[in-house]
Structures are given as C-alpha cells and as structure tokens.
C-alpha cells in the first residue's frame, strides 16, 4: 500500500526496538480501571522546498484556524481485542493532534491519550486529515507504554477529509496471517482491502488509492490522427498481453475500444515517486529530451532522416559536441541531465556534448571486433537470448506456403569451415558446442509490413556461434531472410566472417542488421515485457489481495516500489504510438505487436527464475554435484555465474522468511488471502494465459518460496542485468544500433546500388545506421534509463521495518546481506582473473551489472529491489 522513501526507511530501521502495545499485565488481569497516559507523535514529510505552511495547506485561512485550535489531525487508537463485556469491537479512543514544530525538514504533531487498563493491545490507528490539502504521513510513534514505544510506519499520502471523509487505516508493524489476525482488527483488515480494490467503475483521480486491471488500450491516439491508432493488447486472441492498472478514462471518439490519452496516466497515489521533486526530475528529464533537445536537433538538421556523414561525426557527440540552435532553457537541461549533457553552451556555437559511454571510452574500436560481438551475448546488456542449438538442421516452424521454404541456408559445410578443423558438425552438436540467437520466426511475419514504412527495413535473422576451448564464442554465421513479397520469391543469405574485402563488409552490414534486431528484442522483450510489463500484475494483485498486515505483503513490498509509476511513464512517452520506440527501432509501429507475439509464444512464469531460464535455453543442466545444482555448458558466462550466486542468496532469504510463517502445507493451503492473490495473478493479471498448464501450484511452503523468489528475481536482478548497462553498451550506437534503415547491399542489388557499396562501403553503412535525430534521442533516453534514482533502495542493503520486528527474520536478512557482500568480492576477483576472457581484458568493460550495492559516482552498479526506472 505505502511507498516509503529511504529517509523514512533508515529512520525506522535504526530506531530502538519497539515494544508491544499492551498495558501492564497486572492491570489487565485485575480487571481494574487503571489507565495510562500515552503521547502520540506524528511525523509528516514536507513534499518540496519552501514554505511549510503552503506545502501543508496552512496558507488557507481556515487551515490556520484549525491549527490554532489544535485540530490538525484526528487520531483514533484501535484495540486489537474485542470488548470483554460486550464481545464487540472495543470503542476507539479519539484525540486531535496539534502541530508542535519541525525537525529535520519534517512537521511534527503531538496528541495525548489516556488509555484504560482494559483497552487491550493497540493494533491500528485511524487518521483523518483536517487540512484542505493532502499530506505525506511518514509514521506515528506512541510513547509512554510500559514495554516501550510502538511505531506505525505509514509512508502514505493522506487526503483531506474534504476530499475523502473516510478515515485512513494504519496497522502496526506486526505481521499476521489472516487466521492469526486479532479479533478486533479483522473487519478493518477486510475493509482496507475492499477500499484498495474499488468497484471497477469511473475514472480514477490522482488522489485515489485503487488498484484494478485493464488491457493496454491507451497506446494509440486515433482521435489525433488515424494513423496513430493501435491494436488493443490483451483481452483478445490476436494480441494476448499482461494487464496494466485501470485508469477509467473515456473511450476515443473514433475507436470506442481505445482509451483516450487525455489527462494524467493514473497510478494509485502511493505508487508515485516518494518525493514530488523526484517525480518532477524523471518527468522533466524525458520531457526535456522530447520537447527541448529533439526539436532543436530537428531544426538544425532540417532533414530528420539525415544520417551521420562520417564516423568522426559520431565521435563528436562525446568529444567536441554538436551544434544546435539555442535552447529555450539550456540551464534546465543541464540541471536535469547532469551526466548525459556534459555541456550545453550558451555561446554563439551552442554546443551539446554527451558523456562518453564506457565501452567507447575503453576501446573506441571494440565494436569492430567479432570477439566483442560474441562476448556481449554473455556479458552485455542482453544476456537472455543466447541458447544451445538443440536440433539440426535449423528449420523454421512458420507456414512455408506463406513464408517460403523453412530450411535454413546455414549448411554443414559452412559450419565446419567456420570451426576451422576444431571438430566436425556432428561432434560439435554432440559435445554441445553450438549456440544460437534466433529471431527468425518471431520477426519474419513482420517483415513485409515493416518494409511498407519509409526509413526502415527488417529480416528474419539468426546468428550461430561456436564455443571455443577457452570458453569464448566465435561467430560462425548470420542468416537474414526476407519472405515472399511484392511478387518476389523468398530471399535468404548467410554471411560469415572473412578476410576478403567485399565479404568482410557484407559481414559488417549483416552484424548491423542482426544487432538492430537484438536491440529491439532486448528493449521490447528481455526488458519491457519480461520485467516491467509482467510485474505490474504482481503489484496490483499484491495490493488488492494481501493485507499490509500479511507477512508476504511485507516481503514483496520493496520489490514492487515505483514500478507502476515508471510503467505509466513508459505508456506516456516510450511505447506509445509515435513514441521513442516506434520512431527509433526497426519494427517501428509494429513494436508493441511484436512484444505481444513474444508474450504469446515465449513467456512462461515457470521459466522466469534464473535456473529455469538457463535450463530452458539449454545453457545449463541439472547436476546435484555442481555449485547451485547446475552445470553451465558455457563455464565463463558472467551473467549466469554472478546471477546464480545472487539467485541462491535471494531464494535462501525467501525460504527463511516463508518457513518462519508457514510451518506446513496446510497453512499455505488455508490462507485465503494468499490463495486469492495467486489466483488473481493467473486469472486476471495474466488472464490471457490463465489456462496454461505450466502455472506453478501454490500448495506447500516450497511452492510459495519458488513463486516469491521468481517475482523478486525478475524485479531485482533480471531488471538490473538488462537495464543499467544500456548507456555503457548502446550509447555508442554503432555497437548496438536500434534500427537498420536500408536493405543489405546484396539483396536484389541494382547496378548503381552495388557500385555505391563497392566504392564507399563505410558511407553506405552510415546511411544504414540510425539517423542523427534517432541516435541522439536514443542516447538521451538510454542515459535516463541507465541511471539509478537518488533514493534507490538496493537489495540486501535496506531492511523493511517490519522485518526488524522479529529477531529470526532480522537475523535471516543479515545473513542475506552478508552473502551479497561476499558476492561483491567474488565479482571483483572474477573480473581480475585473466583466465576469464569474457569478463575482462584490454579495453573490455568488466561485468558488474549484478554487483548488489551501489558505489558512489559509478553508474550502473547496484541491484535495486524493484523496477524503479
């Protein structure tokens, strides 16, 4: 329910151990009317700099009067026990809290309570905001209890009673399974969940805290232009997809099934960034790129399709800068893009300069090398696509009547020639030495449609690799296929590395096309679909079905932070019609359709955990004698090597936590909230796959451990592996172009076209690369996506306050944190090991994307709990 910020979290974790809320046992046992005085201290976070009165609504004269009267906040203490005389809920004790001052930028309120001796243990506080504006309630501390203070960690926005008259419910930190809920809190527990579910009707307001599901029907904008209409993703057989958060906006006039994009992209209030400044930072960053930087570039270039004339012109993006027209607010751009924009000069030349990407800084020519091309499949930004060749010959599963002959043009002779006598094809297959990245069948159905769009092209593609004795991959071939179209038969060609000049340049072009496909797959599938998009239903179901009192809610809570907000921002400017993805990636307007096809054909929850993923791709086999119970076929696979240590630590932490609360299978099976949560994820959040037989059951503690560990892995390590290295590896776009704009020179060449290729192949490659506007736009966005947010919470570093309430849980977390610190040392040692060729070497960016903790001033390091950017 609540989104906590680091300041609040650190304060809570480092508070002295907070005692229970019960009154003296002797007073209760004696049944006397003994009472005790308790002081409630309420801490409210200021949401921005400036006048605290303005920020809390106190500049309103009526609010000033409320404060003068000491009626700023109404608090009601709720007993967890029923009234012993009536058997009904004990009547709450109400008092107003008044403002007493400020401390460390927070506003402090206090109230005095007199608690009867038979009141019982305090289990909740009801809060009503008497002001006319919302406030961010950090926590409430009750002092004066016999066993020490008790804190209620709220971390939530509380609306004015004039906007929402219903009192907010805040429970103590103690975790309760539904069957263990104190009798006096059962109704409140159910009521709070009902509030969060809403009724599924009406348009959501920015102040709402309602979680519900909807399809992706707001990516297009047909009311603006008919060509901006997009199909609905989810809820239909043609385009299956996970669900997003329901906003309830009106339908479009021209397409009633689509939702208008007017107004805000709603997320529940507590899912927004914890500080208004932070929300402003992220939004203004993207906004400045779209509405300040890009238009200036387009103005200066006149032709938005213009490419870079020379490779040295690409280098100037980082060295000398590029000349652009005067920006309306260059100072703002420098403030909000501090690393990306090194210099926005207000001089006559007006130069814009970008931070030099890590791989370009290490070795500006590394993108030429086939060894680096292969290495990045294991230690780059998309380590999720490489898989074992499990069948030979290679063959398409698509309809040959539509897409042409299914047999691959990669032959036995070609493969053996590429292996240069190491072994025969049969030996390589038997010894599991051939690996592939295969986008052929996923992309081929889109080729003819994409080619109708000016300024882009597409092929079905696959790249074949041989595992050498030193555990490095050697590229053997890239195959590109065009289906029958426009009256022409199927075209396919295999390109191989070579020394002959023409073949060498054709190989370089083939790599460019394949890398553009890999970039698109990485962004749309490995990154967006498998982390951001697949996780949003987990966030919604967790808040709808698991009470904040539930121990599994408290375990999942840090892994779900900020995800809905960043996803809403993606729908607004990144994955929408004519957004960043559509204007800059090869698949253009069909990009999200491609993501839906990948969800349909490839996504399975039971394969999202790292071990299951590696086994599914044939990269690992189960081996009880091997570390982590798996034997890697590629022993030097940095992502998998580091990831398996992190996975084991994460799963052990989840196991310790789950086993503390669930002693046997019956406790899992009889937990109504837990079962409703898992059912809703499957049948509503991923409704289009609800009938798949592969969904894990939830019957035992071990089932629950596997499910929670998978969700936590995807939100933390998987996302970090595919996100935070984007600027380092892709900001120098020749290494990872997002689009290939021209066909291969050898596809149906004209005499003039072939001669241009022969005369000036490097210029033709520059024409194939992204345009100046496309490249600059992507560089800017990749920088935003690769940066950690200033209030990041890193896995194993921050401990949720509730975890510290139970000594066994706290001890388990400390073991988890210690293991992650060991991983940091292991990664450093591995990167210094010269025998591990895929991890380092001259001019090689070391693999550090799964180092758990952040390092001041170093970009890309640190694994956050959640998908927070």
Coordinates of N, CA and C in Angstrom, one line a residue, residues 442 520-531 594-595 598-599 602 718:
X442 N 10.2 -15.2 -35.0 CA 9.5 -14.1 -34.4 C 9.4 -12.8 -35.3
X520 N 16.1 -4.4 -30.5 CA 14.7 -4.3 -30.4 C 14.2 -5.4 -29.5
X521 N 14.7 -6.6 -29.7 CA 14.2 -7.7 -28.8 C 14.6 -7.4 -27.4
X522 N 15.8 -6.9 -27.2 CA 16.2 -6.6 -25.8 C 15.2 -5.6 -25.1
X523 N 14.9 -4.5 -25.9 CA 14.1 -3.5 -25.3 C 12.7 -3.9 -25.1
X524 N 12.1 -4.6 -26.1 CA 10.7 -4.9 -26.1 C 10.4 -6.2 -25.4
X525 N 11.3 -7.1 -25.3 CA 11.0 -8.4 -24.7 C 11.8 -8.7 -23.4
X526 N 13.2 -8.7 -23.5 CA 14.0 -9.0 -22.3 C 13.8 -8.0 -21.3
X527 N 13.6 -6.7 -21.7 CA 13.5 -5.6 -20.7 C 12.0 -5.3 -20.4
X528 N 11.3 -4.7 -21.4 CA 10.0 -4.2 -21.1 C 9.0 -5.4 -20.7
X529 N 8.9 -6.4 -21.6 CA 7.9 -7.4 -21.4 C 8.2 -8.3 -20.2
X530 N 9.4 -8.8 -20.1 CA 9.7 -9.8 -19.0 C 9.9 -9.2 -17.6
X531 N 10.1 -7.8 -17.6 CA 10.3 -7.2 -16.2 C 9.2 -6.2 -16.0
X594 N 4.9 -6.8 -31.7 CA 5.9 -7.8 -31.6 C 6.1 -8.3 -30.2
X595 N 6.0 -7.4 -29.2 CA 6.1 -7.7 -27.8 C 4.9 -8.6 -27.4
X598 N 5.7 -12.1 -28.7 CA 6.7 -12.8 -27.8 C 6.1 -13.3 -26.5
X599 N 5.2 -12.5 -26.0 CA 4.4 -12.9 -24.8 C 3.6 -14.2 -25.1
X602 N 6.5 -17.1 -26.1 CA 7.7 -17.4 -25.3 C 7.5 -17.3 -23.8
X718 N 17.1 -9.6 -12.6 CA 16.8 -9.6 -14.1 C 16.7 -8.2 -14.6

